[in-house]
Amino acid sequence: MHAFDSPTPGTGKTKLTAAISAIATGARASVMSVGPHSEETNKRLDAAILAGTQVLVLDNIEAPLGGDKLCSLLSEPRITVRPLGGSTVLNLPTNTTVLATGNNMRLKGDVIRRALVARLDSGVERPEQREFDQDVVAEALARRSELVAAALAIIKGYHCAGSPPVVKPLGSFEEWNRVVRAPLVWAEGGDPVTTMDRLREDDPVLSDLRTLHTSWCEELGSDWVTVGDAIATAETNSGALWEAFKGVADNRIGVDRRRLGHYLRRNVDRLVDGSKIQSGDKRRGAVLWRVTGPR
């Protein structure tokens, strides 16, 4: 996914996506809003896939964007779709290019390694009042053949140079890495993948996990404990660990033991700043947990 964000509305993010689609397809992109609930968003994504949408814009993203359906659309060659109101399940190719726009946009979870982001900053308070002497979308349409030829010339030049190894591998995007990213880096156009670093640092899912790791080590050390014991200690201390537990397993009156256990299992052995959650043997039927690594 190629995302475009800015600090201020009216900077031109949606117009940029229209220009990109004009060059790629000769027409403007289909624009879709993201619903407040993942189920609604998934239905809209299914509809776009069923319609054979070539370029889809997720416009004006407000809440952190993620979700399993979107991740599958971005990285899998085919995806399962159920038409609305029907019982038939279709397996369709994921030939849709996904763009996204938002103001100070945030992505979360697994979608981060599937996205690049370009930040537009006009440097003015009211960017929508700027005047231009051209319409970038109209120009893209008028000069489409010239622009497509220029883009293909970069790729051809790279391959004529022997396709030198100028980039590291990128899992799930091997073909894009070879056909798009490597020629751009070879032509000294910069490496778009570096934008993932900012997304990762701003990931609310990773932030929650990092906070839990740090506060767990501070309050529980490296001892093996059950989920129940960890919750009891955190509640007694009423400090950062308690807030971290509530952030991932809040049940309105405290911390849900089952949800916290599920969260720990989902993140077991994942390295974050050199530390990780580990699971061990059982004590009185309950799994033991600890966090090890730098504190």
PDB file of C-alpha atoms in Angstrom:
ATOM      1  CA  MET A   1       0.000   0.000   0.000  1.00  0.00           C
ATOM      2  CA  HIS A   2       1.216   3.469  -0.836  1.00  0.00           C
ATOM      3  CA  ALA A   3       0.011   5.960   1.772  1.00  0.00           C
ATOM      4  CA  PHE A   4       0.136   9.743   1.717  1.00  0.00           C
ATOM      5  CA  ASP A   5      -0.253  11.810   4.864  1.00  0.00           C
ATOM      6  CA  SER A   6       0.163  15.435   5.844  1.00  0.00           C
ATOM      7  CA  PRO A   7      -0.127  17.602   8.953  1.00  0.00           C
ATOM      8  CA  THR A   8      -2.939  19.717   7.456  1.00  0.00           C
ATOM      9  CA  PRO A   9      -6.076  19.018   5.380  1.00  0.00           C
ATOM     10  CA  GLY A  10      -6.130  20.371   1.852  1.00  0.00           C
ATOM     11  CA  THR A  11      -2.480  19.616   1.099  1.00  0.00           C
ATOM     12  CA  GLY A  12      -3.274  17.640  -2.057  1.00  0.00           C
ATOM     13  CA  LYS A  13      -3.089  14.003  -1.006  1.00  0.00           C
ATOM     14  CA  THR A  14      -6.216  12.864  -2.830  1.00  0.00           C
ATOM     15  CA  LYS A  15      -5.255  14.830  -5.947  1.00  0.00           C
ATOM     16  CA  LEU A  16      -1.900  13.055  -5.901  1.00  0.00           C
ATOM     17  CA  THR A  17      -3.618   9.671  -5.847  1.00  0.00           C
ATOM     18  CA  ALA A  18      -5.760  10.797  -8.784  1.00  0.00           C
ATOM     19  CA  ALA A  19      -2.608  11.706 -10.740  1.00  0.00           C
ATOM     20  CA  ILE A  20      -1.020   8.333  -9.926  1.00  0.00           C
ATOM     21  CA  SER A  21      -4.104   6.479 -11.112  1.00  0.00           C
ATOM     22  CA  ALA A  22      -4.266   8.638 -14.243  1.00  0.00           C
ATOM     23  CA  ILE A  23      -0.724   7.614 -15.193  1.00  0.00           C
ATOM     24  CA  ALA A  24      -1.245   3.949 -14.336  1.00  0.00           C
ATOM     25  CA  THR A  25      -4.709   3.390 -15.824  1.00  0.00           C
ATOM     26  CA  GLY A  26      -5.751   6.489 -17.742  1.00  0.00           C
ATOM     27  CA  ALA A  27      -8.585   7.201 -15.281  1.00  0.00           C
ATOM     28  CA  ARG A  28      -9.131   8.436 -11.733  1.00  0.00           C
ATOM     29  CA  ALA A  29      -9.027   5.930  -8.904  1.00  0.00           C
ATOM     30  CA  SER A  30     -12.026   4.556  -7.047  1.00  0.00           C
ATOM     31  CA  VAL A  31     -12.301   6.240  -3.642  1.00  0.00           C
ATOM     32  CA  MET A  32     -13.542   4.426  -0.537  1.00  0.00           C
ATOM     33  CA  SER A  33     -14.024   5.563   3.030  1.00  0.00           C
ATOM     34  CA  VAL A  34     -13.008   3.254   5.864  1.00  0.00           C
ATOM     35  CA  GLY A  35     -15.820   2.320   8.219  1.00  0.00           C
ATOM     36  CA  PRO A  36     -15.621   2.591  12.007  1.00  0.00           C
ATOM     37  CA  HIS A  37     -15.829  -1.203  12.313  1.00  0.00           C
ATOM     38  CA  SER A  38     -13.575  -3.774  10.638  1.00  0.00           C
ATOM     39  CA  GLU A  39     -16.578  -5.819   9.443  1.00  0.00           C
ATOM     40  CA  GLU A  40     -17.884  -2.880   7.423  1.00  0.00           C
ATOM     41  CA  THR A  41     -14.457  -2.109   5.989  1.00  0.00           C
ATOM     42  CA  ASN A  42     -13.991  -5.762   4.985  1.00  0.00           C
ATOM     43  CA  LYS A  43     -17.313  -5.705   3.100  1.00  0.00           C
ATOM     44  CA  ARG A  44     -16.229  -2.595   1.205  1.00  0.00           C
ATOM     45  CA  LEU A  45     -12.888  -4.171   0.343  1.00  0.00           C
ATOM     46  CA  ASP A  46     -14.678  -7.317  -0.881  1.00  0.00           C
ATOM     47  CA  ALA A  47     -16.922  -5.170  -3.084  1.00  0.00           C
ATOM     48  CA  ALA A  48     -13.898  -3.421  -4.585  1.00  0.00           C
ATOM     49  CA  ILE A  49     -12.221  -6.752  -5.353  1.00  0.00           C
ATOM     50  CA  LEU A  50     -15.409  -8.162  -6.893  1.00  0.00           C
ATOM     51  CA  ALA A  51     -15.703  -5.066  -9.074  1.00  0.00           C
ATOM     52  CA  GLY A  52     -12.186  -5.608 -10.413  1.00  0.00           C
ATOM     53  CA  THR A  53     -11.041  -2.206  -9.124  1.00  0.00           C
ATOM     54  CA  GLN A  54      -7.592  -1.385 -10.501  1.00  0.00           C
ATOM     55  CA  VAL A  55      -6.638   1.438  -8.129  1.00  0.00           C
ATOM     56  CA  LEU A  56      -8.450   1.853  -4.793  1.00  0.00           C
ATOM     57  CA  VAL A  57      -7.987   4.875  -2.522  1.00  0.00           C
ATOM     58  CA  LEU A  58      -8.777   4.527   1.191  1.00  0.00           C
ATOM     59  CA  ASP A  59      -9.496   8.202   1.745  1.00  0.00           C
ATOM     60  CA  ASN A  60      -9.244  10.412   4.833  1.00  0.00           C
ATOM     61  CA  ILE A  61      -8.074   7.733   7.279  1.00  0.00           C
ATOM     62  CA  GLU A  62      -8.705   8.892  10.860  1.00  0.00           C
ATOM     63  CA  ALA A  63      -8.337   5.860  13.164  1.00  0.00           C
ATOM     64  CA  PRO A  64      -5.202   3.658  13.048  1.00  0.00           C
ATOM     65  CA  LEU A  65      -5.525   1.516   9.921  1.00  0.00           C
ATOM     66  CA  GLY A  66      -4.974  -2.239   9.934  1.00  0.00           C
ATOM     67  CA  GLY A  67      -6.845  -5.532   9.730  1.00  0.00           C
ATOM     68  CA  ASP A  68      -6.416  -9.072   8.419  1.00  0.00           C
ATOM     69  CA  LYS A  69      -8.440  -8.547   5.240  1.00  0.00           C
ATOM     70  CA  LEU A  70      -6.383  -5.516   4.214  1.00  0.00           C
ATOM     71  CA  CYS A  71      -3.130  -7.356   4.974  1.00  0.00           C
ATOM     72  CA  SER A  72      -4.187 -10.278   2.770  1.00  0.00           C
ATOM     73  CA  LEU A  73      -5.210  -7.947  -0.036  1.00  0.00           C
ATOM     74  CA  LEU A  74      -1.817  -6.246   0.065  1.00  0.00           C
ATOM     75  CA  SER A  75       0.481  -9.258   0.115  1.00  0.00           C
ATOM     76  CA  GLU A  76      -1.334 -12.384  -1.098  1.00  0.00           C
ATOM     77  CA  PRO A  77      -1.773 -13.223  -4.815  1.00  0.00           C
ATOM     78  CA  ARG A  78      -5.354 -14.398  -4.270  1.00  0.00           C
ATOM     79  CA  ILE A  79      -7.989 -13.753  -1.615  1.00  0.00           C
ATOM     80  CA  THR A  80     -11.280 -15.335  -0.534  1.00  0.00           C
ATOM     81  CA  VAL A  81     -14.332 -13.111  -1.005  1.00  0.00           C
ATOM     82  CA  ARG A  82     -17.971 -13.712  -0.078  1.00  0.00           C
ATOM     83  CA  PRO A  83     -20.403 -11.566  -2.124  1.00  0.00           C
ATOM     84  CA  LEU A  84     -22.797  -9.590   0.069  1.00  0.00           C
ATOM     85  CA  GLY A  85     -26.028 -11.457   0.719  1.00  0.00           C
ATOM     86  CA  GLY A  86     -24.752 -14.688  -0.782  1.00  0.00           C
ATOM     87  CA  SER A  87     -23.324 -17.954   0.498  1.00  0.00           C
ATOM     88  CA  THR A  88     -20.890 -18.591  -2.359  1.00  0.00           C
ATOM     89  CA  VAL A  89     -17.197 -18.091  -1.590  1.00  0.00           C
ATOM     90  CA  LEU A  90     -14.989 -16.896  -4.441  1.00  0.00           C
ATOM     91  CA  ASN A  91     -11.222 -17.088  -4.704  1.00  0.00           C
ATOM     92  CA  LEU A  92     -10.103 -14.040  -6.675  1.00  0.00           C
ATOM     93  CA  PRO A  93      -6.766 -12.518  -7.734  1.00  0.00           C
ATOM     94  CA  THR A  94      -5.645  -9.441  -5.785  1.00  0.00           C
ATOM     95  CA  ASN A  95      -4.983  -7.178  -8.759  1.00  0.00           C
ATOM     96  CA  THR A  96      -5.992  -4.024  -6.905  1.00  0.00           C
ATOM     97  CA  THR A  97      -3.377  -1.376  -6.124  1.00  0.00           C
ATOM     98  CA  VAL A  98      -4.240   0.211  -2.776  1.00  0.00           C
ATOM     99  CA  LEU A  99      -3.465   3.846  -1.919  1.00  0.00           C
ATOM    100  CA  ALA A 100      -4.401   5.630   1.316  1.00  0.00           C
ATOM    101  CA  THR A 101      -4.637   9.227   2.505  1.00  0.00           C
ATOM    102  CA  GLY A 102      -4.966  10.838   5.929  1.00  0.00           C
ATOM    103  CA  ASN A 103      -3.872  13.681   8.159  1.00  0.00           C
ATOM    104  CA  ASN A 104      -1.093  12.494  10.483  1.00  0.00           C
ATOM    105  CA  MET A 105      -2.139   8.992   9.505  1.00  0.00           C
ATOM    106  CA  ARG A 106      -1.301   6.022  11.716  1.00  0.00           C
ATOM    107  CA  LEU A 107      -1.053   2.413  10.610  1.00  0.00           C
ATOM    108  CA  LYS A 108      -1.002  -0.492  13.024  1.00  0.00           C
ATOM    109  CA  GLY A 109       0.030  -4.099  13.325  1.00  0.00           C
ATOM    110  CA  ASP A 110       0.974  -6.258  10.354  1.00  0.00           C
ATOM    111  CA  VAL A 111      -0.112  -3.706   7.755  1.00  0.00           C
ATOM    112  CA  ILE A 112       2.996  -1.648   8.576  1.00  0.00           C
ATOM    113  CA  ARG A 113       5.371  -4.015   6.790  1.00  0.00           C
ATOM    114  CA  ARG A 114       3.017  -3.913   3.818  1.00  0.00           C
ATOM    115  CA  ALA A 115       2.934  -0.134   3.401  1.00  0.00           C
ATOM    116  CA  LEU A 116       5.039   2.835   2.330  1.00  0.00           C
ATOM    117  CA  VAL A 117       4.190   6.401   3.292  1.00  0.00           C
ATOM    118  CA  ALA A 118       4.997   9.750   1.697  1.00  0.00           C
ATOM    119  CA  ARG A 119       4.472  12.868   3.808  1.00  0.00           C
ATOM    120  CA  LEU A 120       3.293  16.089   2.194  1.00  0.00           C
ATOM    121  CA  ASP A 121       3.839  19.341   4.112  1.00  0.00           C
ATOM    122  CA  SER A 122       2.900  22.565   2.367  1.00  0.00           C
ATOM    123  CA  GLY A 123       4.377  24.688   5.153  1.00  0.00           C
ATOM    124  CA  VAL A 124       1.313  26.948   5.201  1.00  0.00           C
ATOM    125  CA  GLU A 125      -1.721  27.134   7.469  1.00  0.00           C
ATOM    126  CA  ARG A 126      -4.349  27.059   4.699  1.00  0.00           C
ATOM    127  CA  PRO A 127      -2.910  24.885   1.924  1.00  0.00           C
ATOM    128  CA  GLU A 128      -6.274  24.678   0.128  1.00  0.00           C
ATOM    129  CA  GLN A 129      -5.922  28.382  -0.765  1.00  0.00           C
ATOM    130  CA  ARG A 130      -2.720  27.947  -2.745  1.00  0.00           C
ATOM    131  CA  GLU A 131      -2.805  28.842  -6.441  1.00  0.00           C
ATOM    132  CA  PHE A 132      -1.240  26.724  -9.186  1.00  0.00           C
ATOM    133  CA  ASP A 133      -0.790  27.368 -12.882  1.00  0.00           C
ATOM    134  CA  GLN A 134      -1.568  23.795 -13.876  1.00  0.00           C
ATOM    135  CA  ASP A 135      -3.858  20.888 -13.068  1.00  0.00           C
ATOM    136  CA  VAL A 136      -1.614  17.957 -12.199  1.00  0.00           C
ATOM    137  CA  VAL A 137      -4.302  15.352 -12.962  1.00  0.00           C
ATOM    138  CA  ALA A 138      -5.119  16.847 -16.362  1.00  0.00           C
ATOM    139  CA  GLU A 139      -1.419  17.022 -17.176  1.00  0.00           C
ATOM    140  CA  ALA A 140      -0.900  13.414 -16.103  1.00  0.00           C
ATOM    141  CA  LEU A 141      -3.679  12.317 -18.445  1.00  0.00           C
ATOM    142  CA  ALA A 142      -2.388  14.456 -21.321  1.00  0.00           C
ATOM    143  CA  ARG A 143       1.211  13.269 -20.941  1.00  0.00           C
ATOM    144  CA  ARG A 144       0.454   9.717 -19.873  1.00  0.00           C
ATOM    145  CA  SER A 145       2.347   7.926 -22.640  1.00  0.00           C
ATOM    146  CA  GLU A 146       5.427  10.092 -22.040  1.00  0.00           C
ATOM    147  CA  LEU A 147       5.361   9.508 -18.275  1.00  0.00           C
ATOM    148  CA  VAL A 148       4.832   5.757 -18.582  1.00  0.00           C
ATOM    149  CA  ALA A 149       7.730   5.535 -21.041  1.00  0.00           C
ATOM    150  CA  ALA A 150       9.962   7.479 -18.629  1.00  0.00           C
ATOM    151  CA  ALA A 151       9.113   5.115 -15.758  1.00  0.00           C
ATOM    152  CA  LEU A 152       9.754   2.051 -17.895  1.00  0.00           C
ATOM    153  CA  ALA A 153      13.068   3.532 -19.056  1.00  0.00           C
ATOM    154  CA  ILE A 154      14.329   3.460 -15.451  1.00  0.00           C
ATOM    155  CA  ILE A 155      13.438  -0.220 -15.145  1.00  0.00           C
ATOM    156  CA  LYS A 156      14.996  -1.029 -18.527  1.00  0.00           C
ATOM    157  CA  GLY A 157      18.167   0.851 -17.627  1.00  0.00           C
ATOM    158  CA  TYR A 158      18.535  -1.119 -14.415  1.00  0.00           C
ATOM    159  CA  HIS A 159      18.150  -4.465 -16.143  1.00  0.00           C
ATOM    160  CA  CYS A 160      20.485  -3.449 -18.986  1.00  0.00           C
ATOM    161  CA  ALA A 161      23.049  -2.645 -16.277  1.00  0.00           C
ATOM    162  CA  GLY A 162      22.860  -6.260 -15.170  1.00  0.00           C
ATOM    163  CA  SER A 163      20.350  -5.837 -12.309  1.00  0.00           C
ATOM    164  CA  PRO A 164      23.031  -5.159  -9.670  1.00  0.00           C
ATOM    165  CA  PRO A 165      22.107  -6.086  -6.062  1.00  0.00           C
ATOM    166  CA  VAL A 166      21.416  -2.635  -4.638  1.00  0.00           C
ATOM    167  CA  VAL A 167      18.704  -3.472  -2.069  1.00  0.00           C
ATOM    168  CA  LYS A 168      18.116  -6.023   0.663  1.00  0.00           C
ATOM    169  CA  PRO A 169      15.299  -8.600   0.369  1.00  0.00           C
ATOM    170  CA  LEU A 170      11.754  -7.640   1.374  1.00  0.00           C
ATOM    171  CA  GLY A 171       9.618 -10.604   2.392  1.00  0.00           C
ATOM    172  CA  SER A 172       6.277 -11.039   0.573  1.00  0.00           C
ATOM    173  CA  PHE A 173       7.231  -8.389  -1.987  1.00  0.00           C
ATOM    174  CA  GLU A 174      10.065 -10.070  -3.864  1.00  0.00           C
ATOM    175  CA  GLU A 175       8.792  -9.156  -7.343  1.00  0.00           C
ATOM    176  CA  TRP A 176       8.118  -5.517  -6.404  1.00  0.00           C
ATOM    177  CA  ASN A 177      11.540  -5.425  -4.785  1.00  0.00           C
ATOM    178  CA  ARG A 178      13.146  -6.541  -8.036  1.00  0.00           C
ATOM    179  CA  VAL A 179      11.028  -4.654 -10.577  1.00  0.00           C
ATOM    180  CA  VAL A 180      10.302  -1.362  -8.791  1.00  0.00           C
ATOM    181  CA  ARG A 181      12.400  -0.731  -5.694  1.00  0.00           C
ATOM    182  CA  ALA A 182      15.779  -1.862  -7.017  1.00  0.00           C
ATOM    183  CA  PRO A 183      15.592   0.245 -10.225  1.00  0.00           C
ATOM    184  CA  LEU A 184      14.602   3.318  -8.172  1.00  0.00           C
ATOM    185  CA  VAL A 185      17.529   2.909  -5.795  1.00  0.00           C
ATOM    186  CA  TRP A 186      19.887   2.179  -8.708  1.00  0.00           C
ATOM    187  CA  ALA A 187      18.765   5.432 -10.380  1.00  0.00           C
ATOM    188  CA  GLU A 188      19.538   7.281  -7.112  1.00  0.00           C
ATOM    189  CA  GLY A 189      15.875   8.047  -6.551  1.00  0.00           C
ATOM    190  CA  GLY A 190      16.018   7.101  -2.878  1.00  0.00           C
ATOM    191  CA  ASP A 191      14.796   3.971  -1.095  1.00  0.00           C
ATOM    192  CA  PRO A 192      11.035   4.091  -0.419  1.00  0.00           C
ATOM    193  CA  VAL A 193      11.294   1.272   2.141  1.00  0.00           C
ATOM    194  CA  THR A 194      13.006   3.606   4.636  1.00  0.00           C
ATOM    195  CA  THR A 195       9.577   5.143   5.272  1.00  0.00           C
ATOM    196  CA  MET A 196       8.624   1.933   7.092  1.00  0.00           C
ATOM    197  CA  ASP A 197      10.885   2.935   9.980  1.00  0.00           C
ATOM    198  CA  ARG A 198       8.664   5.915  10.865  1.00  0.00           C
ATOM    199  CA  LEU A 199       5.541   3.788  10.592  1.00  0.00           C
ATOM    200  CA  ARG A 200       7.030   1.178  12.913  1.00  0.00           C
ATOM    201  CA  GLU A 201       7.978   3.741  15.554  1.00  0.00           C
ATOM    202  CA  ASP A 202       4.459   5.193  15.439  1.00  0.00           C
ATOM    203  CA  ASP A 203       2.685   1.806  15.541  1.00  0.00           C
ATOM    204  CA  PRO A 204       0.225   1.758  18.487  1.00  0.00           C
ATOM    205  CA  VAL A 205       0.374  -2.058  18.612  1.00  0.00           C
ATOM    206  CA  LEU A 206       4.153  -2.030  18.918  1.00  0.00           C
ATOM    207  CA  SER A 207       3.992   0.830  21.413  1.00  0.00           C
ATOM    208  CA  ASP A 208       1.664  -1.188  23.676  1.00  0.00           C
ATOM    209  CA  LEU A 209       3.963  -4.206  23.464  1.00  0.00           C
ATOM    210  CA  ARG A 210       7.078  -2.143  24.182  1.00  0.00           C
ATOM    211  CA  THR A 211       5.409  -0.580  27.245  1.00  0.00           C
ATOM    212  CA  LEU A 212       4.349  -3.992  28.534  1.00  0.00           C
ATOM    213  CA  HIS A 213       7.879  -5.387  28.131  1.00  0.00           C
ATOM    214  CA  THR A 214       9.480  -2.494  29.981  1.00  0.00           C
ATOM    215  CA  SER A 215       6.998  -2.303  32.848  1.00  0.00           C
ATOM    216  CA  TRP A 216       6.919  -6.109  33.264  1.00  0.00           C
ATOM    217  CA  CYS A 217      10.715  -6.201  33.741  1.00  0.00           C
ATOM    218  CA  GLU A 218      10.576  -3.301  36.198  1.00  0.00           C
ATOM    219  CA  GLU A 219       7.790  -4.735  38.379  1.00  0.00           C
ATOM    220  CA  LEU A 220       8.120  -8.511  37.961  1.00  0.00           C
ATOM    221  CA  GLY A 221      11.768  -8.964  37.033  1.00  0.00           C
ATOM    222  CA  SER A 222      12.627 -12.169  35.174  1.00  0.00           C
ATOM    223  CA  ASP A 223      10.741 -14.570  37.477  1.00  0.00           C
ATOM    224  CA  TRP A 224       8.228 -17.010  36.026  1.00  0.00           C
ATOM    225  CA  VAL A 225       4.648 -16.043  36.957  1.00  0.00           C
ATOM    226  CA  THR A 226       1.132 -17.006  35.973  1.00  0.00           C
ATOM    227  CA  VAL A 227      -1.190 -14.529  34.317  1.00  0.00           C
ATOM    228  CA  GLY A 228      -3.205 -14.355  37.534  1.00  0.00           C
ATOM    229  CA  ASP A 229      -0.143 -13.598  39.651  1.00  0.00           C
ATOM    230  CA  ALA A 230       1.034 -10.963  37.167  1.00  0.00           C
ATOM    231  CA  ILE A 231      -2.354  -9.234  37.261  1.00  0.00           C
ATOM    232  CA  ALA A 232      -2.488  -9.345  41.068  1.00  0.00           C
ATOM    233  CA  THR A 233       0.982  -7.791  41.416  1.00  0.00           C
ATOM    234  CA  ALA A 234       0.264  -5.146  38.798  1.00  0.00           C
ATOM    235  CA  GLU A 235      -3.025  -4.209  40.470  1.00  0.00           C
ATOM    236  CA  THR A 236      -1.332  -3.937  43.875  1.00  0.00           C
ATOM    237  CA  ASN A 237       1.407  -1.696  42.504  1.00  0.00           C
ATOM    238  CA  SER A 238      -1.115   0.270  40.416  1.00  0.00           C
ATOM    239  CA  GLY A 239       1.680   1.529  38.208  1.00  0.00           C
ATOM    240  CA  ALA A 240       2.843   1.295  34.597  1.00  0.00           C
ATOM    241  CA  LEU A 241       2.326  -2.474  34.337  1.00  0.00           C
ATOM    242  CA  TRP A 242      -1.298  -2.195  35.429  1.00  0.00           C
ATOM    243  CA  GLU A 243      -1.881   0.476  32.789  1.00  0.00           C
ATOM    244  CA  ALA A 244      -0.110  -1.687  30.198  1.00  0.00           C
ATOM    245  CA  PHE A 245      -2.333  -4.664  31.041  1.00  0.00           C
ATOM    246  CA  LYS A 246      -5.454  -2.506  30.826  1.00  0.00           C
ATOM    247  CA  GLY A 247      -4.289  -1.200  27.461  1.00  0.00           C
ATOM    248  CA  VAL A 248      -4.346  -4.683  25.940  1.00  0.00           C
ATOM    249  CA  ALA A 249      -6.896  -6.583  28.075  1.00  0.00           C
ATOM    250  CA  ASP A 250      -9.241  -4.105  29.744  1.00  0.00           C
ATOM    251  CA  ASN A 251     -12.688  -5.428  30.674  1.00  0.00           C
ATOM    252  CA  ARG A 252     -13.989  -2.099  32.104  1.00  0.00           C
ATOM    253  CA  ILE A 253     -13.639  -3.233  35.714  1.00  0.00           C
ATOM    254  CA  GLY A 254     -10.021  -4.321  35.548  1.00  0.00           C
ATOM    255  CA  VAL A 255      -7.930  -6.694  33.446  1.00  0.00           C
ATOM    256  CA  ASP A 256      -9.416  -9.745  31.748  1.00  0.00           C
ATOM    257  CA  ARG A 257      -7.226 -12.739  32.554  1.00  0.00           C
ATOM    258  CA  ARG A 258      -8.198 -14.699  29.450  1.00  0.00           C
ATOM    259  CA  ARG A 259      -7.620 -11.767  27.099  1.00  0.00           C
ATOM    260  CA  LEU A 260      -4.229 -11.065  28.636  1.00  0.00           C
ATOM    261  CA  GLY A 261      -3.227 -14.724  28.272  1.00  0.00           C
ATOM    262  CA  HIS A 262      -4.281 -14.641  24.618  1.00  0.00           C
ATOM    263  CA  TYR A 263      -2.261 -11.451  24.096  1.00  0.00           C
ATOM    264  CA  LEU A 264       0.857 -13.023  25.618  1.00  0.00           C
ATOM    265  CA  ARG A 265       0.487 -16.151  23.459  1.00  0.00           C
ATOM    266  CA  ARG A 266       0.073 -14.028  20.338  1.00  0.00           C
ATOM    267  CA  ASN A 267       3.304 -12.146  21.048  1.00  0.00           C
ATOM    268  CA  VAL A 268       5.448 -14.904  22.552  1.00  0.00           C
ATOM    269  CA  ASP A 269       9.130 -14.821  21.427  1.00  0.00           C
ATOM    270  CA  ARG A 270       8.653 -11.599  19.449  1.00  0.00           C
ATOM    271  CA  LEU A 271      11.763  -9.453  19.913  1.00  0.00           C
ATOM    272  CA  VAL A 272      11.155  -5.791  20.765  1.00  0.00           C
ATOM    273  CA  ASP A 273      14.227  -3.696  21.580  1.00  0.00           C
ATOM    274  CA  GLY A 274      16.050  -6.903  22.486  1.00  0.00           C
ATOM    275  CA  SER A 275      13.447  -8.261  24.949  1.00  0.00           C
ATOM    276  CA  LYS A 276      10.744 -10.866  24.462  1.00  0.00           C
ATOM    277  CA  ILE A 277       7.875 -12.664  26.177  1.00  0.00           C
ATOM    278  CA  GLN A 278       8.540 -16.330  26.952  1.00  0.00           C
ATOM    279  CA  SER A 279       6.184 -19.121  27.965  1.00  0.00           C
ATOM    280  CA  GLY A 280       7.248 -21.979  30.229  1.00  0.00           C
ATOM    281  CA  ASP A 281       5.859 -24.941  32.098  1.00  0.00           C
ATOM    282  CA  LYS A 282       2.591 -24.963  33.995  1.00  0.00           C
ATOM    283  CA  ARG A 283       1.944 -24.344  37.684  1.00  0.00           C
ATOM    284  CA  ARG A 284      -1.299 -25.794  39.009  1.00  0.00           C
ATOM    285  CA  GLY A 285      -2.562 -25.993  35.431  1.00  0.00           C
ATOM    286  CA  ALA A 286      -1.669 -22.375  34.562  1.00  0.00           C
ATOM    287  CA  VAL A 287       1.048 -21.465  32.036  1.00  0.00           C
ATOM    288  CA  LEU A 288       4.046 -19.568  33.406  1.00  0.00           C
ATOM    289  CA  TRP A 289       5.300 -16.407  31.703  1.00  0.00           C
ATOM    290  CA  ARG A 290       8.226 -14.032  31.894  1.00  0.00           C
ATOM    291  CA  VAL A 291       9.872 -11.229  29.911  1.00  0.00           C
ATOM    292  CA  THR A 292      13.599 -11.510  29.281  1.00  0.00           C
ATOM    293  CA  GLY A 293      16.183  -9.243  27.699  1.00  0.00           C
ATOM    294  CA  PRO A 294      17.344  -5.620  28.151  1.00  0.00           C
ATOM    295  CA  ARG A 295      15.569  -3.663  30.872  1.00  0.00           C
TER     296      ARG A 295
END
